[in-house]
Every structure is written in C-alpha cells, then in structure tokens.
Coordinates of C-alpha atoms and ligand atoms in Angstrom, one line a residue:
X1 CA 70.9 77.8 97.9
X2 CA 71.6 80.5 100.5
X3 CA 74.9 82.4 101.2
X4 CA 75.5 83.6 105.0
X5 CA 78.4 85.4 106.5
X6 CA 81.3 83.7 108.2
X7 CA 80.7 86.6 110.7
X8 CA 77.1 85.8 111.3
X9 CA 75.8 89.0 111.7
X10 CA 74.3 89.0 108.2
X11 CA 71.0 88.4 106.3
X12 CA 71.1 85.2 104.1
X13 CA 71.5 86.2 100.8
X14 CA 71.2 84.6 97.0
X15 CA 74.1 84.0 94.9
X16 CA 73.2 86.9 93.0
X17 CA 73.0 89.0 95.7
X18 CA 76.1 87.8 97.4
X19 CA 78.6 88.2 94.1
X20 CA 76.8 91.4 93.8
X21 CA 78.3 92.9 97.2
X22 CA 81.4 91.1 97.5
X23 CA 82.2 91.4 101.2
X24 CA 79.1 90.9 103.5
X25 CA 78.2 94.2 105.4
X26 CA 78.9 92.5 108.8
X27 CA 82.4 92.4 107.1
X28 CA 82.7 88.9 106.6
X29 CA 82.4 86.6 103.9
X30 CA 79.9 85.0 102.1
X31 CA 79.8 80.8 102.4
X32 CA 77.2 78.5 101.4
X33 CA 74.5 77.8 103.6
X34 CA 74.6 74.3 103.2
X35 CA 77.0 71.8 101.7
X36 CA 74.5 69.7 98.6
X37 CA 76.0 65.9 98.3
X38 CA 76.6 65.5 94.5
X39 CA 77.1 62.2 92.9
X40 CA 80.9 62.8 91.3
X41 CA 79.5 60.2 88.7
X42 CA 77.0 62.3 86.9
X43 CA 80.1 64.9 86.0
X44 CA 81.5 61.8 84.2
X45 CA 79.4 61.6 81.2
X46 CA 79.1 65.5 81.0
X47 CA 81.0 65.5 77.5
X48 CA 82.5 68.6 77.8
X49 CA 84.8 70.9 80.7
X50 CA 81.9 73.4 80.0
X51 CA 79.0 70.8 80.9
X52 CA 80.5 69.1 84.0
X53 CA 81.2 72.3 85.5
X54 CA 77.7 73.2 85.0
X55 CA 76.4 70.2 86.5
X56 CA 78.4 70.9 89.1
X57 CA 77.2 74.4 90.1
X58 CA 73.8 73.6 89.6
X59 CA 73.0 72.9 93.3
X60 CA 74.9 75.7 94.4
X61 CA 73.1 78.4 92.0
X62 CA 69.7 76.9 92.4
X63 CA 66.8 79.0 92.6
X64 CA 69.0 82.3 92.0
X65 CA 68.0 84.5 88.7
X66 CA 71.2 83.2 87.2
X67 CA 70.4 79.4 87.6
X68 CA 68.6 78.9 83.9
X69 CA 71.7 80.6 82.6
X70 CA 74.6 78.4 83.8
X71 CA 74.7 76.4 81.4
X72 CA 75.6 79.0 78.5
X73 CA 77.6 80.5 81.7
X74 CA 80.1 78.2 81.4
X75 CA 80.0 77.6 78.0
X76 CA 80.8 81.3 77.6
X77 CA 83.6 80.9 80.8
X78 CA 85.6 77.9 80.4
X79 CA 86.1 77.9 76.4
X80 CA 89.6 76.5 77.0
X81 CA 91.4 72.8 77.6
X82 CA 91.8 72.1 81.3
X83 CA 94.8 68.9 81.0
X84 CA 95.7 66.6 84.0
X85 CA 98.8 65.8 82.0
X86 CA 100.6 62.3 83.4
X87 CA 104.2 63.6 85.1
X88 CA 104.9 59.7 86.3
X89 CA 103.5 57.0 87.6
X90 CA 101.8 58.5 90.7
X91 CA 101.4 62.1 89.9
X92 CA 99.4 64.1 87.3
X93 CA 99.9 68.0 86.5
X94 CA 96.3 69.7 86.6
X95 CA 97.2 72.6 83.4
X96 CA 95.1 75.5 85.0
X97 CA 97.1 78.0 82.7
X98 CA 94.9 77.9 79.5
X99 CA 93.4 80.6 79.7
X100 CA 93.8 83.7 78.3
X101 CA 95.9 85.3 81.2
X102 CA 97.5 81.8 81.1
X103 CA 96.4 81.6 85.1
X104 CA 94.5 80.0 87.1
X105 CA 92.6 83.4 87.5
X106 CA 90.9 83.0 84.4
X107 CA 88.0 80.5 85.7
X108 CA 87.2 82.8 88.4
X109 CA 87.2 85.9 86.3
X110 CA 85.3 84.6 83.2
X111 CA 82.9 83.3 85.4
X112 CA 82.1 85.8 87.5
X113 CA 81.9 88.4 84.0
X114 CA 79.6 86.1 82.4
X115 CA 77.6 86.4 85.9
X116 CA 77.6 90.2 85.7
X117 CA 77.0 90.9 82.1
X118 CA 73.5 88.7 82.6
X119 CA 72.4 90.4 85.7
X120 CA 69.8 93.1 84.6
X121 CA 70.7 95.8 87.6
X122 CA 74.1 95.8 85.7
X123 CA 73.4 96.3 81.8
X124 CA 70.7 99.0 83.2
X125 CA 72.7 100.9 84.9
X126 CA 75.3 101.8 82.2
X127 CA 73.9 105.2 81.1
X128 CA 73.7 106.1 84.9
X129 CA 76.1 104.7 87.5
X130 CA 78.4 102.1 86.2
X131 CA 79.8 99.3 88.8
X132 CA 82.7 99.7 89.7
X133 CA 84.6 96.7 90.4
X134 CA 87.7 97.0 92.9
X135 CA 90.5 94.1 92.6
X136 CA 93.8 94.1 94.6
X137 CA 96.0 91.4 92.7
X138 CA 99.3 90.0 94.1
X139 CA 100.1 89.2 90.3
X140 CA 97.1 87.4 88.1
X141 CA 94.0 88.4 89.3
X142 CA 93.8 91.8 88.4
X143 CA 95.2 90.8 84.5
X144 CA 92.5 88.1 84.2
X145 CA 89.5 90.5 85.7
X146 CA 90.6 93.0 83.4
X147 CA 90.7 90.9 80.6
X148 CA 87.0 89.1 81.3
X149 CA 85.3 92.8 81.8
X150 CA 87.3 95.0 79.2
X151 CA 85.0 97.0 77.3
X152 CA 81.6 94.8 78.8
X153 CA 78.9 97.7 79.1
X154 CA 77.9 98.6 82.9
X155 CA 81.1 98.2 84.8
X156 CA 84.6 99.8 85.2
X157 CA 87.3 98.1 86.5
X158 CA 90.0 99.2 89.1
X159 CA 92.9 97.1 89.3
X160 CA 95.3 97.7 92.1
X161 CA 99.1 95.7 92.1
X162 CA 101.8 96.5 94.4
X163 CA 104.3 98.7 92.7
X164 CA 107.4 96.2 91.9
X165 CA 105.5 93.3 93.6
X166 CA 104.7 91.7 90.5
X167 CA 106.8 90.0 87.5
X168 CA 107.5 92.2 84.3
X169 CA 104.9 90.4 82.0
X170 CA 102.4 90.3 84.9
X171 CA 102.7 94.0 85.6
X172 CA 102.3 94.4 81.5
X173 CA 99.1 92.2 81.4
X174 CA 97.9 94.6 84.4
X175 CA 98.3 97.7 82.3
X176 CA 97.3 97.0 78.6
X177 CA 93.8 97.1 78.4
X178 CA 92.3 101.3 78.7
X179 CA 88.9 102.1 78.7
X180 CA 87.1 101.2 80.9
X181 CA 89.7 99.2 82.9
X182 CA 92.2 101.8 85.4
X183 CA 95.4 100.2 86.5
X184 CA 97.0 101.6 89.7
X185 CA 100.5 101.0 90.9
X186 CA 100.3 101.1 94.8
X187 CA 103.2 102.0 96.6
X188 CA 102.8 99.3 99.2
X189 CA 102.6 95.4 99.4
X190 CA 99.4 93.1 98.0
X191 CA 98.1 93.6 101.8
X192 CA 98.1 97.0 101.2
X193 CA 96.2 97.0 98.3
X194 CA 94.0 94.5 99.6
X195 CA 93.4 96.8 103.0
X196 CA 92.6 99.5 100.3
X197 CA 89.8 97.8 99.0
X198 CA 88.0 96.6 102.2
X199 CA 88.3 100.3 103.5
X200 CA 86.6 101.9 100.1
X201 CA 83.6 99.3 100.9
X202 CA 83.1 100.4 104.6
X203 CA 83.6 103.9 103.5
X204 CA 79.7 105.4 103.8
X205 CA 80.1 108.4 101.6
X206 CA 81.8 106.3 98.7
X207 CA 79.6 103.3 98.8
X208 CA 76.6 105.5 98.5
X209 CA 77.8 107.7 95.5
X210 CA 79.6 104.8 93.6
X211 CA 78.2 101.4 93.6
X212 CA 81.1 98.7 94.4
X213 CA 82.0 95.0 94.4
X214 CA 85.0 93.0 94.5
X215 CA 86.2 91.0 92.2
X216 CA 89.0 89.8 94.5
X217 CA 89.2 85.5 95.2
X218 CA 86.8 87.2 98.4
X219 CA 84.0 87.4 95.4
X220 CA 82.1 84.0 96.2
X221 CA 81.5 84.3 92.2
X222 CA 85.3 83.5 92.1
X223 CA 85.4 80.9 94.3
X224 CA 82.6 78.6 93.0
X225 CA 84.4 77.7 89.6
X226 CA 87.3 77.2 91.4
X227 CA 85.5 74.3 93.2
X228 CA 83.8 73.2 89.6
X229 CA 87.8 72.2 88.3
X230 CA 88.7 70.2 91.6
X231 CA 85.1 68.7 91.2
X232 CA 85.6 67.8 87.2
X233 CA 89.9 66.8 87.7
X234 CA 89.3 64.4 90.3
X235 CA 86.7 62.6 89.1
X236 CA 88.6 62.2 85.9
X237 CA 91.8 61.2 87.8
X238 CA 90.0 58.4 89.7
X239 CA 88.5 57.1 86.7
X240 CA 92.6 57.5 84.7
X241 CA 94.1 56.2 87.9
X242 CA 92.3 53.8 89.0
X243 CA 92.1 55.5 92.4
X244 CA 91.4 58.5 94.4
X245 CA 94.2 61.3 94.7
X246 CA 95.3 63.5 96.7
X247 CA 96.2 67.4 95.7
X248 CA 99.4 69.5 95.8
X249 CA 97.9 73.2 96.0
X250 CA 100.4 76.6 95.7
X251 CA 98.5 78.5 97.4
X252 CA 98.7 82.3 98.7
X253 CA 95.6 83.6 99.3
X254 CA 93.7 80.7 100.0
X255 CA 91.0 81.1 97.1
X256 CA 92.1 78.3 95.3
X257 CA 93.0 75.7 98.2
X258 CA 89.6 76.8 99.7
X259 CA 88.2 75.4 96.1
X260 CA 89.4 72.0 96.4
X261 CA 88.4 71.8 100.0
X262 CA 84.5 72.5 99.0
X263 CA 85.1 70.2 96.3
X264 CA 86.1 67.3 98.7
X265 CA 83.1 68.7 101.5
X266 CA 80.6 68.4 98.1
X267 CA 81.5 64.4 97.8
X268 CA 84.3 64.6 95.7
X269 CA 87.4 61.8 95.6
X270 CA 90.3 64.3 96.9
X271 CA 91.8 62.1 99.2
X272 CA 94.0 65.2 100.7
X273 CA 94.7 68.1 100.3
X274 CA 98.2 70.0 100.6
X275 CA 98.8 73.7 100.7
X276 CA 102.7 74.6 99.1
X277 CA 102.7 78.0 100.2
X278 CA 106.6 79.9 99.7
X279 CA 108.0 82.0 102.3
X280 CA 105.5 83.7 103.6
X281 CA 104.6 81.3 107.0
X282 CA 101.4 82.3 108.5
X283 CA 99.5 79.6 107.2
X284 CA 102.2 76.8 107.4
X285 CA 102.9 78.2 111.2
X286 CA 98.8 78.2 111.5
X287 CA 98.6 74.2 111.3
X288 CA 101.5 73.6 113.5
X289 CA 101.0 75.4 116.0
X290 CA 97.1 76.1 116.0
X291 CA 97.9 80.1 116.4
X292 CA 96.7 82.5 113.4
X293 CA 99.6 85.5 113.7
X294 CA 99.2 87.5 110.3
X295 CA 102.3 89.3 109.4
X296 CA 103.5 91.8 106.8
X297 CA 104.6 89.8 103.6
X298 CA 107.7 88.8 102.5
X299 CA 108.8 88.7 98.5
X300 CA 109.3 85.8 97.3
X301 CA 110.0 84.5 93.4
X302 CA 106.4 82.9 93.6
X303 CA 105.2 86.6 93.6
X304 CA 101.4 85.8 93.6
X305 CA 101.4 83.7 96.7
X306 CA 102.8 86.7 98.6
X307 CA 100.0 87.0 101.2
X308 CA 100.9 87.1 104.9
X309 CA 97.2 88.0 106.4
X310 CA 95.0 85.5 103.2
X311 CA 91.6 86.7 103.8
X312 CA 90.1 83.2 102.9
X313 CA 91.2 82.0 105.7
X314 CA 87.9 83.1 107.4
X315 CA 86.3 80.6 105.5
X316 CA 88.7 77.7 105.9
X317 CA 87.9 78.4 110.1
X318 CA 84.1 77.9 108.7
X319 CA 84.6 75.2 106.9
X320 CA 86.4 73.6 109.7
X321 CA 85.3 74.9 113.5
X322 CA 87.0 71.5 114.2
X323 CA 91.3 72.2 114.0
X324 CA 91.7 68.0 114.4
X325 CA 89.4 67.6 111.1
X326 CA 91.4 70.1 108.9
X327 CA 94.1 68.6 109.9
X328 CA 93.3 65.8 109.1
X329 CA 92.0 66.8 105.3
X330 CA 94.9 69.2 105.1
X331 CA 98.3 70.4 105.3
X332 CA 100.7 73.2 104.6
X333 CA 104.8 73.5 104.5
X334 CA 106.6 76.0 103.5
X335 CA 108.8 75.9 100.5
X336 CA 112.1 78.9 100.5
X337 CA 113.1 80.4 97.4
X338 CA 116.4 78.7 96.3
X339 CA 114.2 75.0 96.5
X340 CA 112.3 77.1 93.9
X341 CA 115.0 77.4 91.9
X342 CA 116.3 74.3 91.9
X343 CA 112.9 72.4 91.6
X344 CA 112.1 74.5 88.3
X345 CA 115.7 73.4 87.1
X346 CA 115.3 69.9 88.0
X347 CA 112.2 69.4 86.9
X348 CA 113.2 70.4 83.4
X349 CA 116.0 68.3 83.6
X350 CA 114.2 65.1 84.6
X351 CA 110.7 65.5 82.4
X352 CA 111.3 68.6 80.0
X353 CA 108.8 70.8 81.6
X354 CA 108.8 74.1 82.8
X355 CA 107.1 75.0 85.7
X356 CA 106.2 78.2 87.1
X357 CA 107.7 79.7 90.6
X358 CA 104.1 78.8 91.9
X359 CA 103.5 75.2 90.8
X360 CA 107.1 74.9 92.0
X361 CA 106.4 74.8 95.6
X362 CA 104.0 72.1 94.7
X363 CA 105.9 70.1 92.5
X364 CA 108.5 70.1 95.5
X365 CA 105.7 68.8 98.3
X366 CA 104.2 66.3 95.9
X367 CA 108.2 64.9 96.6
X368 CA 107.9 64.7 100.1
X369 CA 104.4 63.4 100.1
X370 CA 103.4 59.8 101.6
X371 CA 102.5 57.0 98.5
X372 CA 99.1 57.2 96.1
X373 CA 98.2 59.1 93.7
X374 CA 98.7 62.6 94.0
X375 CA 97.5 65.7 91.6
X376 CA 100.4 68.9 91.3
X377 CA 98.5 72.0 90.2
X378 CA 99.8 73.9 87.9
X379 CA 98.9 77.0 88.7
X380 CA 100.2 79.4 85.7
X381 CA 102.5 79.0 82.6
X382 CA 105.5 79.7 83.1
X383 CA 106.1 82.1 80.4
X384 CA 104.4 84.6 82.7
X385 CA 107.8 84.1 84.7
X386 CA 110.7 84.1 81.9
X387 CA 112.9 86.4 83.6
X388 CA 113.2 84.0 86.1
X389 CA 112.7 80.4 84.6
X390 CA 114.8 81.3 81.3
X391 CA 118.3 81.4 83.0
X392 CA 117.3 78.6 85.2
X393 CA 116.2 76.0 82.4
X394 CA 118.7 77.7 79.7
X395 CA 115.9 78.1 77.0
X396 CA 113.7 80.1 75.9
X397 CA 109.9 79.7 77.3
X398 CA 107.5 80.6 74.3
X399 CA 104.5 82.6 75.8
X400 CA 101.0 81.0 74.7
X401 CA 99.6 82.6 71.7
X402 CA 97.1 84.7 73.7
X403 CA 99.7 86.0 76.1
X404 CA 101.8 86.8 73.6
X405 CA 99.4 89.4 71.8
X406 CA 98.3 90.7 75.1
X407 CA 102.1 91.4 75.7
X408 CA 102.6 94.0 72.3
X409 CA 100.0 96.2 73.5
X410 CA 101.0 99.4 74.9
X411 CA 100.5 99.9 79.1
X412 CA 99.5 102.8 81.0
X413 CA 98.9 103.1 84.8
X414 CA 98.9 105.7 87.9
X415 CA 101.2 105.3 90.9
X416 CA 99.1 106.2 93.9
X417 CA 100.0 106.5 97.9
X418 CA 98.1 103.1 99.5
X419 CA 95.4 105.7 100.5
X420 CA 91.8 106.2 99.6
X421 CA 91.7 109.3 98.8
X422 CA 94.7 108.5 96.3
X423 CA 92.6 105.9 94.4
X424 CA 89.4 107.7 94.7
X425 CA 90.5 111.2 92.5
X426 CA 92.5 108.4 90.3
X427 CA 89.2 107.4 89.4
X428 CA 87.2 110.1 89.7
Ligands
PLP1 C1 96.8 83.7 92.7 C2 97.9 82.7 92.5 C3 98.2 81.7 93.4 C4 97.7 81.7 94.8 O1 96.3 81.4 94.8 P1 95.4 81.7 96.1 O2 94.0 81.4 95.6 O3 95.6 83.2 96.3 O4 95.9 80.9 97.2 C5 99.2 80.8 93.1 N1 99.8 80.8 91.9 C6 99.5 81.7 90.9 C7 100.2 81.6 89.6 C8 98.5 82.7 91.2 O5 98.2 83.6 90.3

C-alpha cells in the first residue's frame, strides 16, 4: 500500500515514510492510494481487540518495513477493553475512554509510538538529533502523545494547548510528564496552535537543523487505528444486534469521523454516519449549504471539539469528490451548550451514566436520529470533565485508576506568544 497527497503534488510514499513526515511537502495530507475490500468476517474470530485490529491494518501496512511487526504493534497499543456497552434497545455506547488518558486519543497515540520506537532511523538517531515531535491539542491529544512517548529513546515531544482552552484535569495531564516531553501554553486558540505547527514544518532553516513530525490526528499513523475500532465495533454490533448500525460521532477535528468513514469505504457494516459537532458550525454549515467558510473558534463546554478550520477535512473532500455521496453516507448538526448540559443531566437521570461534554452532543443526535440501530461514541470519561459534570449529575465522578495517578504528579509548562520564534528558544 501507497500513501499520496490530497494535494497531488507529491511522490507516493510508504506508510513508514508517510507517518514519518507528517504533512506531505506539497502541504497536503497523506491518504491511501487505494481503498483494499476486507471481509468484516475474518475480524470476527480474531479472539482478541489486539488481533482484529491487526487483521485489520494488515492490507493497509503491507509491504512497509513495519508490516511483520503489526501484530506485536497492537498487542503493545491497544492493551485495554474497548466496550460497546447496551444503553437500550436500539443504541450501544462504543467506551473509547480506556485508555490511559481515558480518551479516545490513546489508540492513535500508542499506535503511532509503537510505530516510531521500531523504526531504525529513530532509535539511531538518539545520541545525535532526536525527533522532535510537534502536537497542537484542543484537549486530549497532546496528554495521550505525551504519555505514549515519555521517556522512549530518540524522540522529544512538544505539546502545544491553548492557554485556558482546555479543562483543569486536561491541562494537568498536558503538564505532568518532564523529560523529554515540553508542554507550552499558547496564548491563542487550538487553531493557533495548530497554525504554529504547520508553519515550523514549512520553515526551511528549522526543518533542516531539527528533524520534525506531527503527531497531530494529521499523522496518517493516527488515523489508521482510529479506522481499526469502527472496523472491530461494527462487526461486533451486527453480530450483537442482529443488524447493521449506524454511528453517532462528536467530532471536532475530523480525525475520528474520518476513521469510521474509511472503515465503512473498507467494507465495513456502518450503515451511517453522523457527525455531533458543538458550536463551532463550519462543518454542520459545510453540508447544508455545500460552502466550506472556516472561522475562528468558539468555546464551548465540549472543549476538544473546538475546531473552526478541522484540517481533516481535506481528506473527507478526497474521500468524497462526490458532495451527493457524502451526503448520503453522512451528516452533521450542531448541538449548543445548554442541550449539553441538560443531555449529561438527563442521561444520568434516565440510565445512571455519565457522559462526557463530547459524547454529549452525540448522545443528543442519536435522539433525533431516524429508526435502527445506532452506535453513540463515547469519546472520553467523563472524569476528565468533573468540574463540569459534578454539579450537573450531583455526584462525584471517580477518575479511572490510571488518570487518577497521572493527576498527583506535579506540572510544569511555558506560556509562549503563538509565534515561532516563541516555541523554537522554548525548546532550544
Ligand atoms: C479529540 C476529541 C474529539 C474530537 O475528535 P476529532 O477527531 O478531532 O474530530 C471529541 N471528543 C474528545 C473527548 C476528544 O478528545
């Protein structure tokens, strides 16, 4: 399998190659070359998460150094339960929230570390010039990339958050880690950040002297294993349901939307899929009215989803050069911040569970969505969030055991200007 640019206007690369540089030099992103048709069958006797994820990826890694790996890959990566826990009759909650970051950013991260640390150009390189990975996180990225590559030989890690962008326990899972990982506190929004990194790859001078990749949900390294869950959950929804379902995405970015729609292109039973973004409009406003007007972002209580230019959506226009086909596999509404609120409350009251600001917005479209069987994912625990959930559900949300010890280490981080030269002497 090859990986072109949505652009274009660059070589076809390997897998390796193309997690390796992160943004293609013609500036656009890497895609696969070709879609492989995979029987979702042979992920049902897999055994494991671990081993169905493999078999997934297999087709999508072959002939790349890091194919004979995959399978201790994702044995390494996805160590953790993945639940499609029953809600009622016609929906299921996919759990994507434990993992160590209790996100959904976990998948993407572990992966994409286990990737790295087996790639000989990056162990060699640690005496000389470590890799230095750049990630702009609107909340849970930058914690879960920090955690999969703390203290691995060969790389360093800059994580950059929007300064008051991001929830009290995210901004604490951003900051505790030292060493080789640096945390900096933009002044500015997640686009901001994320502008910051694009400009330090087309910057000559630094790309030569440092070497750089992204592990942002750009990273086709990130993106893969977000297709492997969609791949693995619906096949085991058709098989617990009795039918096909469709899927209730939160989505911000687009990373993880863009996941279940390879899933689906790959042969897989998602019957639809529907993007719950939060007040930020451009993609909702992109599929009514066919117009793509990026805007400066708006804060909202599902902090992570606070994108208003999402850079995956140059691969969604690849995936579909057809508008009357997405829409047709697709949709996306906009969900404000007091039906937040009251979904998280209601939700507690009607099945005892807590859900996150994010998985919020879907739990509210899966209520407005036509008959069947539909999947709500659940796209973070909600502990991550207590200073919002708490007063909402009147009860204390227990962090998960791994959060919770991430959250008594001490923090540290720099507050730069959203400039290059700000983040480049923080580093240097
Ligand atoms: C990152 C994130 C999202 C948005 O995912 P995208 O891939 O950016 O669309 C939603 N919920 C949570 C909890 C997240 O961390």
């Amino acid at each position: 399998m090859r990986y072109v640019s949505t652009r274009g206007r660059s070589a076809a690369v390997s897998f390796s190659e193309a997690m390796l540089t992160g943004l293609a030099p013609d500036g656009g992103l890497y895609v696969p070359e070709s879609w492989p048709a995979l029987d979702p069958a042979r992920l049902d006797g897999a055994g494991s998460y671990a081993r169905a994820a493999a078999v997934f990826l297999e087709p999508f890694l072959a002939g790349d150094r890091l194919a004979p790996e995959l399978p201790a890959i994702c044995e390494r990566a996805f160590d953790f339960p993945v639940p499609l826990a029953p809600l009622d009759e016609t929906t299921s909650v996919l759990e994507l929230y434990h993992g160590p970051t209790a996100a959904f950013k976990d998948f993407g991260a572990r992966f994409l570390a286990e990737c790295f640390a087996r790639l000989p150009d990056v162990g060699q390189a640690a005496a000389a010039t470590p890799l230095t990975i750049l990630v702009a996180t609107s909340g849970d990225t930058g914690g879960a990339v920090a955690a999969a590559f703390h203290r691995k030989p060969g790389v360093r890690v800059a994580v950059l958050f929007p300064k008051g962008g991001v929830s009290p326990r995210q901004e604490h899972q951003l900051t505790c880690w030292g060493d080789n990982v640096h945390s900096f506190a933009v002044r500015g929004s997640f686009d901001d950040c994320q502008r910051l990194v694009k400009q330090a790859f087309q910057d000559p001078d630094w790309n030569r002297s440092a070497r750089l990749t992204s592990a942002n949900s750009i990273n086709i390294g990130r993106l893969l294993p977000q297709a492997a869950y969609y791949a693995e959950s619906s096949s085991r929804q058709r098989r617990l349901r009795g039918a096909p379902s469709g899927f209730v995405v939160p989505s911000g970015n687009l990373g993880n939307a863009l996941g279940a729609l390879w899933a689906r292109r790959a042969g897989f039973p998602l019957t639809h899929v529907a993007l719950a973004c939060n007040a930020n409009r451009t993609v909702p406003d992109w599929f009514a009215t066919g117009e793509w007007k990026p805007r400066p972002p708006v804060s909202t209580l599902a902090n992570a989803m606070d994108v208003g230019d999402p850079s995956n959506a140059e691969r969604l226009r690849a995936l579909y050069p057809l508008r009357a086909d997405l829409l047709r596999d697709a949709s996306a509404a906009s969900v404000d911040d007091a039906t937040i609120r009251e979904v998280i409350a209601s939700t507690w009251r009607k099945s005892g569970r807590v859900a996150c600001p994010h998985t919020a917005t879907a739990l509210h479209l899966r209520a407005r969505l036509a008959t069947g069987q539909w999947v709500v994912v659940a796209t973070a625990h909600a502990a991550k969030f207590d200073t919002i959930v708490e007063p909402l559900v009147g009860t204390r949300v227990q962090p998960p055991p791994a959060l919770a010890e991430l959250l008594s280490r001490p923090s540290r981080c720099v507050e730069i200007e959203p400039e290059l030269r700000a983040l480049r002497g923080g580093l240097d």
